[in-house]
PDB file of C-alpha atoms in Angstrom:
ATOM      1  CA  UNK A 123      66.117 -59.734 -82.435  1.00 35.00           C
ATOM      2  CA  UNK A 124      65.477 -61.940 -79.413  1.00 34.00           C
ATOM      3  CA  UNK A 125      63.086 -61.289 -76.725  1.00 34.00           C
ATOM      4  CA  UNK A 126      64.196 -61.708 -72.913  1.00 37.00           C
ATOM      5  CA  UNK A 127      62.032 -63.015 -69.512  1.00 34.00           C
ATOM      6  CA  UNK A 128      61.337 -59.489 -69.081  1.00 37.00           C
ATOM      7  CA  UNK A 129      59.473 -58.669 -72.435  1.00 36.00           C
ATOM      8  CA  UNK A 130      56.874 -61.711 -71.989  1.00 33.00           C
ATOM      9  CA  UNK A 131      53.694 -61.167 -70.672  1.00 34.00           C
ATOM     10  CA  UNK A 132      53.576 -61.381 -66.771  1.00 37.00           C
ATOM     11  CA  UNK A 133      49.681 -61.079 -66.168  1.00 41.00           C
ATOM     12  CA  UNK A 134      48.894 -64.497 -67.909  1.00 39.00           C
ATOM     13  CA  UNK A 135      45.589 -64.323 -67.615  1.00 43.00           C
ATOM     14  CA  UNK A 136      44.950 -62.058 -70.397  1.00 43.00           C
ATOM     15  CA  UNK A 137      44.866 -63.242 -73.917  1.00 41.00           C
ATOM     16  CA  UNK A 138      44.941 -59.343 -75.454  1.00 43.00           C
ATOM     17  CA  UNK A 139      48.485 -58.377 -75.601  1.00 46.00           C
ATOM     18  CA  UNK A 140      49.957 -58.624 -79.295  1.00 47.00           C
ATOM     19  CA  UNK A 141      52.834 -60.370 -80.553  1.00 43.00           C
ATOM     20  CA  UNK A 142      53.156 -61.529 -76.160  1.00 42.00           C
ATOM     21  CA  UNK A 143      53.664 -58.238 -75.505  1.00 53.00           C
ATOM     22  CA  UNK A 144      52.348 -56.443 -72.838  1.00 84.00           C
ATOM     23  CA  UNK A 145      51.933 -52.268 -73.123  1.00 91.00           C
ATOM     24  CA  UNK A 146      50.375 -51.640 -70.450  1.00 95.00           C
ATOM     25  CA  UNK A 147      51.410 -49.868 -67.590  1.00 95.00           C
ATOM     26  CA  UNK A 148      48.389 -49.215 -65.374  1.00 96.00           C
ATOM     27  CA  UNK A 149      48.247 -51.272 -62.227  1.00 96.00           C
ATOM     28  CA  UNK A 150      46.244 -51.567 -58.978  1.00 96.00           C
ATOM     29  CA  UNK A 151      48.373 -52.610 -56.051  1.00 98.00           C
ATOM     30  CA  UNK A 152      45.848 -54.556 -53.491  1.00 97.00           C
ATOM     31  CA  UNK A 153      46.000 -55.943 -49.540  1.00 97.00           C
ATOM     32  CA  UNK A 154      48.142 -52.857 -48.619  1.00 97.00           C
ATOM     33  CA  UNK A 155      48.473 -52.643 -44.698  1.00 96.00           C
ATOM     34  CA  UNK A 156      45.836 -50.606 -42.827  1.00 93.00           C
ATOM     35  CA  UNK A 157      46.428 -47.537 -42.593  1.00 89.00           C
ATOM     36  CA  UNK A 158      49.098 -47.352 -45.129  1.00 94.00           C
ATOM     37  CA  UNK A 159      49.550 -43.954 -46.753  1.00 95.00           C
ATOM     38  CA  UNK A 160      50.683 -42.191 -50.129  1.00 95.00           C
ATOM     39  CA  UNK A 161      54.135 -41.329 -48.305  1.00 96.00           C
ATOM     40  CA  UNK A 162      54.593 -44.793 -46.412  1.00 96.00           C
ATOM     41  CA  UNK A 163      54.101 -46.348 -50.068  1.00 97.00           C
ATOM     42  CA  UNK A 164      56.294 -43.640 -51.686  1.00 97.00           C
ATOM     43  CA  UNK A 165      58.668 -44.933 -49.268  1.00 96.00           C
ATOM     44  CA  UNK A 166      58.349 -48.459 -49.965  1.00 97.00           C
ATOM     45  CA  UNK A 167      58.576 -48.175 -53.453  1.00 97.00           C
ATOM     46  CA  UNK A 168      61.874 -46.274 -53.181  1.00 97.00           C
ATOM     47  CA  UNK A 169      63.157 -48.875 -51.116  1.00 96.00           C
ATOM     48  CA  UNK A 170      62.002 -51.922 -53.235  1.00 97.00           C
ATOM     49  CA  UNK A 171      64.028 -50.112 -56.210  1.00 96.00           C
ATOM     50  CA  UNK A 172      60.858 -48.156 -57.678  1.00 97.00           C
ATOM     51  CA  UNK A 173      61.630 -44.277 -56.801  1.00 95.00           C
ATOM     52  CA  UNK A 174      61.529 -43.081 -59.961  1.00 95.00           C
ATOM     53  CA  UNK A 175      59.854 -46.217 -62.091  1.00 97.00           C
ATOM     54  CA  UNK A 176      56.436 -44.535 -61.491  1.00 98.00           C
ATOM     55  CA  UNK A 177      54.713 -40.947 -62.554  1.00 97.00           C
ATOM     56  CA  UNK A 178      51.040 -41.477 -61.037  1.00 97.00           C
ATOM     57  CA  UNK A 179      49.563 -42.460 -57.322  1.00 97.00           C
ATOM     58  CA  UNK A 180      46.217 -42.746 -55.714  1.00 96.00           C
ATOM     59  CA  UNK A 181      45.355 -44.819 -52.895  1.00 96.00           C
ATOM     60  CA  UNK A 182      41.384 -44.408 -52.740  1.00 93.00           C
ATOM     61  CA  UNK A 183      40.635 -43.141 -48.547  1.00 91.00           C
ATOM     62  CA  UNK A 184      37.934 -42.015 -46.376  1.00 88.00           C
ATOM     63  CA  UNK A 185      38.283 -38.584 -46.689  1.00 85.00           C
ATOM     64  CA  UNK A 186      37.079 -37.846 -43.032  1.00 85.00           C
ATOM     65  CA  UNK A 187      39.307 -40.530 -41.172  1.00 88.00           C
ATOM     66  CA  UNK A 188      41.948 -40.354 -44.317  1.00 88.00           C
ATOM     67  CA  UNK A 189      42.024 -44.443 -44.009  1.00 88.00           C
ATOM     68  CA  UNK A 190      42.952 -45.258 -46.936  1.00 91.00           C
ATOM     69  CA  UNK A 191      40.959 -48.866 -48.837  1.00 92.00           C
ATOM     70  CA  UNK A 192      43.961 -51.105 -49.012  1.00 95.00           C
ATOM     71  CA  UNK A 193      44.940 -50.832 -52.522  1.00 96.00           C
ATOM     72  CA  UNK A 194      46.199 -48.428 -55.055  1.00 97.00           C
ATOM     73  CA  UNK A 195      46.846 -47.170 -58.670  1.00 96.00           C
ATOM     74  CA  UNK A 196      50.130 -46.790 -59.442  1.00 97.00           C
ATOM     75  CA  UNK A 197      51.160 -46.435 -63.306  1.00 98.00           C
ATOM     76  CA  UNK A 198      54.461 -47.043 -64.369  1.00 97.00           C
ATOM     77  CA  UNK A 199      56.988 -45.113 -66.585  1.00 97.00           C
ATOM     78  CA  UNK A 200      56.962 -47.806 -69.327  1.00 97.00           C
ATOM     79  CA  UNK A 201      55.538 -51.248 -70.175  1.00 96.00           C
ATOM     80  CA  UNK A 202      58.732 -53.304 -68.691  1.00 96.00           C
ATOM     81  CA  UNK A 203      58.527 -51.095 -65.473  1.00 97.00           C
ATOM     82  CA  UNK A 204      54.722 -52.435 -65.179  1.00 97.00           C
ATOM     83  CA  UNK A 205      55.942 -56.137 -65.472  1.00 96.00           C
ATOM     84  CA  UNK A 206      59.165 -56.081 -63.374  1.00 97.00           C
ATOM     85  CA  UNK A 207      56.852 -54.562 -60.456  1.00 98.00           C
ATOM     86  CA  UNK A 208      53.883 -56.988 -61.706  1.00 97.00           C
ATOM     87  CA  UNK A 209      56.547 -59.677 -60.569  1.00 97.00           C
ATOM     88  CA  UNK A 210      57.992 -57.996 -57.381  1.00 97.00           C
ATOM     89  CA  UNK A 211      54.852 -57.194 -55.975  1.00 98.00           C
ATOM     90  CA  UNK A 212      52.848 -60.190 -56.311  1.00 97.00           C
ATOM     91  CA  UNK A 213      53.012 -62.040 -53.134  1.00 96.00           C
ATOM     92  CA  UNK A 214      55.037 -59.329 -51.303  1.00 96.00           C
ATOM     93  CA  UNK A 215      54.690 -59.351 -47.781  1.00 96.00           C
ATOM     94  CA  UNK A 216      58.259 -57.551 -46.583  1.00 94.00           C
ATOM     95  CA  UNK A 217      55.815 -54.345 -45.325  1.00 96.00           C
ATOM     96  CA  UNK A 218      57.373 -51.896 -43.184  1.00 94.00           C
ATOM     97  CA  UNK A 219      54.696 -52.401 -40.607  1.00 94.00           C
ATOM     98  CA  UNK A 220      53.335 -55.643 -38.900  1.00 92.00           C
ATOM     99  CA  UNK A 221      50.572 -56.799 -41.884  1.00 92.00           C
ATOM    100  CA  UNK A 222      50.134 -60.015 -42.577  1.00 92.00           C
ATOM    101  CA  UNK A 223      48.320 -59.252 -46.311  1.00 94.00           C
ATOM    102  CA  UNK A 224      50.006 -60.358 -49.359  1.00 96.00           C
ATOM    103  CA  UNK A 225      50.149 -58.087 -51.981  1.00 97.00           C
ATOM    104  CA  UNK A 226      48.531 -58.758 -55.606  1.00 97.00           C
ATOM    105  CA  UNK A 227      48.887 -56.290 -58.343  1.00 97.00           C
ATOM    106  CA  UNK A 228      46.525 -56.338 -61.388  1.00 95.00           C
ATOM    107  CA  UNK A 229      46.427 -54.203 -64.415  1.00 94.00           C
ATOM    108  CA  UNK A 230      44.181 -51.523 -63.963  1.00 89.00           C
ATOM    109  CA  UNK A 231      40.964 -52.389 -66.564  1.00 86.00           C
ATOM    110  CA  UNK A 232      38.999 -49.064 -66.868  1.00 86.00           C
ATOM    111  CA  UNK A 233      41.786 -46.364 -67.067  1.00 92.00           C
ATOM    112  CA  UNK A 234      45.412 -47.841 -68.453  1.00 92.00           C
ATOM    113  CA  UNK A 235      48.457 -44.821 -68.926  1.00 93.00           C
ATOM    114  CA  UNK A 236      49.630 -41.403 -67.427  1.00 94.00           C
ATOM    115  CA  UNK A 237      47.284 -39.169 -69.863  1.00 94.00           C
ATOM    116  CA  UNK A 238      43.908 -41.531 -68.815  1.00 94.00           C
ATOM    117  CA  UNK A 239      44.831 -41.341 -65.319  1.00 95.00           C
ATOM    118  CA  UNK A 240      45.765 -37.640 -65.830  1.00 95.00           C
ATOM    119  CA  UNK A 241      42.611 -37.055 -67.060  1.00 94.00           C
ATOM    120  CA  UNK A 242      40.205 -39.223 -64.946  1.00 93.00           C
ATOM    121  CA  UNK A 243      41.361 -37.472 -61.936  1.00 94.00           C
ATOM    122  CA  UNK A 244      42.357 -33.560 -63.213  1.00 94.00           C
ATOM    123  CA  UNK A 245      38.501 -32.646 -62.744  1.00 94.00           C
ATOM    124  CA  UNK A 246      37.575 -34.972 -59.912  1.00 93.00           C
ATOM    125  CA  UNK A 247      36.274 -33.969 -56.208  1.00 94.00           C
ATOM    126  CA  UNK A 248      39.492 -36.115 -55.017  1.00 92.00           C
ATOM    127  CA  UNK A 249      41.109 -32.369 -56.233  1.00 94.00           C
ATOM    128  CA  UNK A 250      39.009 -29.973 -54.679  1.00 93.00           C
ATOM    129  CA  UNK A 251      40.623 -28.247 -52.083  1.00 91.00           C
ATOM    130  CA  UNK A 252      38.669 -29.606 -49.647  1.00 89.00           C
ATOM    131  CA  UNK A 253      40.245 -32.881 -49.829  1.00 92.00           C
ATOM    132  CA  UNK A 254      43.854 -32.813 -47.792  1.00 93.00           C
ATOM    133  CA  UNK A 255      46.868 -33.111 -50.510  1.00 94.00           C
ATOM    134  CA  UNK A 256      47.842 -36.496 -48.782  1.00 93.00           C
ATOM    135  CA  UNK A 257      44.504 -38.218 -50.241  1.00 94.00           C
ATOM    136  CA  UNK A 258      44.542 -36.587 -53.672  1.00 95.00           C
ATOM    137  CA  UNK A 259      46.243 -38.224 -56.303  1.00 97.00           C
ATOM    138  CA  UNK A 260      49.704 -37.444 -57.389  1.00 97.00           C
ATOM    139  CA  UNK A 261      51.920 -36.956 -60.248  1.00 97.00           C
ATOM    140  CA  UNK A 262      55.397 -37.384 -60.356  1.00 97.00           C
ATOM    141  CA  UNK A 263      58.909 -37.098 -62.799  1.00 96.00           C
ATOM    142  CA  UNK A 264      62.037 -38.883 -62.005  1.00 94.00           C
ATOM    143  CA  UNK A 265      60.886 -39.978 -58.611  1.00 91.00           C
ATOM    144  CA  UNK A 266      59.817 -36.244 -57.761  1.00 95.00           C
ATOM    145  CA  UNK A 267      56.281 -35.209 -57.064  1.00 96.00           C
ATOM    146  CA  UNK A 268      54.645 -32.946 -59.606  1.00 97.00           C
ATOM    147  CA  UNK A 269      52.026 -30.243 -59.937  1.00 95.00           C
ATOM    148  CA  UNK A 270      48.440 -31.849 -61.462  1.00 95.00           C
ATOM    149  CA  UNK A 271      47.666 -29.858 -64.518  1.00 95.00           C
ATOM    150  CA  UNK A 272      44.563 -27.421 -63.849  1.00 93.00           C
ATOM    151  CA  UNK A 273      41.449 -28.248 -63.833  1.00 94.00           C
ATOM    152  CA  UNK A 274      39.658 -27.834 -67.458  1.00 94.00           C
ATOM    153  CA  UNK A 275      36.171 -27.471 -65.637  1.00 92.00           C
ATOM    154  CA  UNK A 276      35.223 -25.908 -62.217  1.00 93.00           C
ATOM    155  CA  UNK A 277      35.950 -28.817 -59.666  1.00 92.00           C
ATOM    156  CA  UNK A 278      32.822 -30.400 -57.450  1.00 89.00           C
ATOM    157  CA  UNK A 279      33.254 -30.434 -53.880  1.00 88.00           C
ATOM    158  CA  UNK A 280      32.759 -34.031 -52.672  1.00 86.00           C
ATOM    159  CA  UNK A 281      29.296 -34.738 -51.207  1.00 80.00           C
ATOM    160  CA  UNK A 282      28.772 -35.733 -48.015  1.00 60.00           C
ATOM    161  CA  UNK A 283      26.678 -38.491 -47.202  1.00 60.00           C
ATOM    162  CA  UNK A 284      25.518 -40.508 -44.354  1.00 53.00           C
ATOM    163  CA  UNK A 285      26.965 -43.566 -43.516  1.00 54.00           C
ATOM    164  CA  UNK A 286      25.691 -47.096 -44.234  1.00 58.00           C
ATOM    165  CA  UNK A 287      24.360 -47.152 -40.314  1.00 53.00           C
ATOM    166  CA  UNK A 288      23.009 -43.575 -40.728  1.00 49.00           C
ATOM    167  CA  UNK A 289      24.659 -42.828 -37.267  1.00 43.00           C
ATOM    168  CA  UNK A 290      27.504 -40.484 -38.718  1.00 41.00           C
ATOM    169  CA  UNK A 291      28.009 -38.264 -41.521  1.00 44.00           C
ATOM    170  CA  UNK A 292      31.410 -39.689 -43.812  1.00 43.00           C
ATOM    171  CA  UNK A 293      32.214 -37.771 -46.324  1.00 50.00           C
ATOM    172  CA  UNK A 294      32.726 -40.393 -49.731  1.00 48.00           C
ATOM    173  CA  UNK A 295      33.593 -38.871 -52.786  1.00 49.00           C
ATOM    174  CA  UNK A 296      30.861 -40.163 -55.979  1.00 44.00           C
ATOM    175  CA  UNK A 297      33.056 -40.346 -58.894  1.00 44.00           C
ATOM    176  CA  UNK A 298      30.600 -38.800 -62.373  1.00 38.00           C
TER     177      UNK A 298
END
């Protein structure tokens, strides 16, 4: 059996895959434009040839202003999905809005596949209902968004906190 470009290991800075294969599937997407949101990157993905390549989103936002950080989480459906947008993404700069970022993807280092993501976020504040559906973090099937399974515990509201200048109250959500 021979192995193709596509099954070698695209992040070549890690030494942990076995046999040069990569499984994971995990990646955070960085230098997205500002202000670019969970539909303007569903969007983008469908047009780059992604739409239904991925089954988990969360671009990390200021809850109160709902600016999102410039990056986000994105796992794949398998392990060649990961690599072929590993290798699409890296560098890209066709945005749909004037940015002049370049994208770099990494794999994702704490949390890596659908159930660890799942489960990271299931019993989060980012899903109490206090936090607008467009910031929480989504779950999807064939390109389709998805229902989050139910919480397992009751769900923390996220705290609110004063900002770094102490002048105005932001809500931030701390992650337990």
């Amino acid at each position: 059996q021979s192995m193709d470009e596509d099954d070698l290991l695209v992040d070549s800075d890690s030494g942990d895959a076995e046999d040069g294969l990569d499984e994971r599937t995990t990646v955070m997407l960085r230098n997205l434009p500002e202000g670019f949101s969970r539909q303007a990157l569903e969007e983008l993905l469908a047009q780059e040839g992604f739409a239904a390549s991925y089954n988990f989103m969360y671009l990390p936002a200021d809850i109160c202003t709902g600016q999102t950080f410039f990056y986000a989480f994105v796992n794949l459906t398998t392990p060649r999905e990961a690599r072929r947008f590993h290798h699409h993404f890296t560098g890209f700069c066709s945005w749909p809005v004037p940015c002049s970022s370049l994208a770099a993807v990494e794999f994702s280092e704490a949390l890596q596949g659908l159930d660890q993501m799942t489960e990271r976020y299931r019993n989060s504040p980012m899903m109490h209902p206090l936090v607008p559906d467009d910031l929480r973090p989504a779950l999807y099937s064939d390109g389709t968004r998805v229902a989050f399974p139910a919480p397992s515990r009751r769900i923390p509201a996220p705290r609110l906190r004063r900002s770094r200048t102490g002048s105005s109250r932001r809500l931030t959500v701390e992650l337990a």
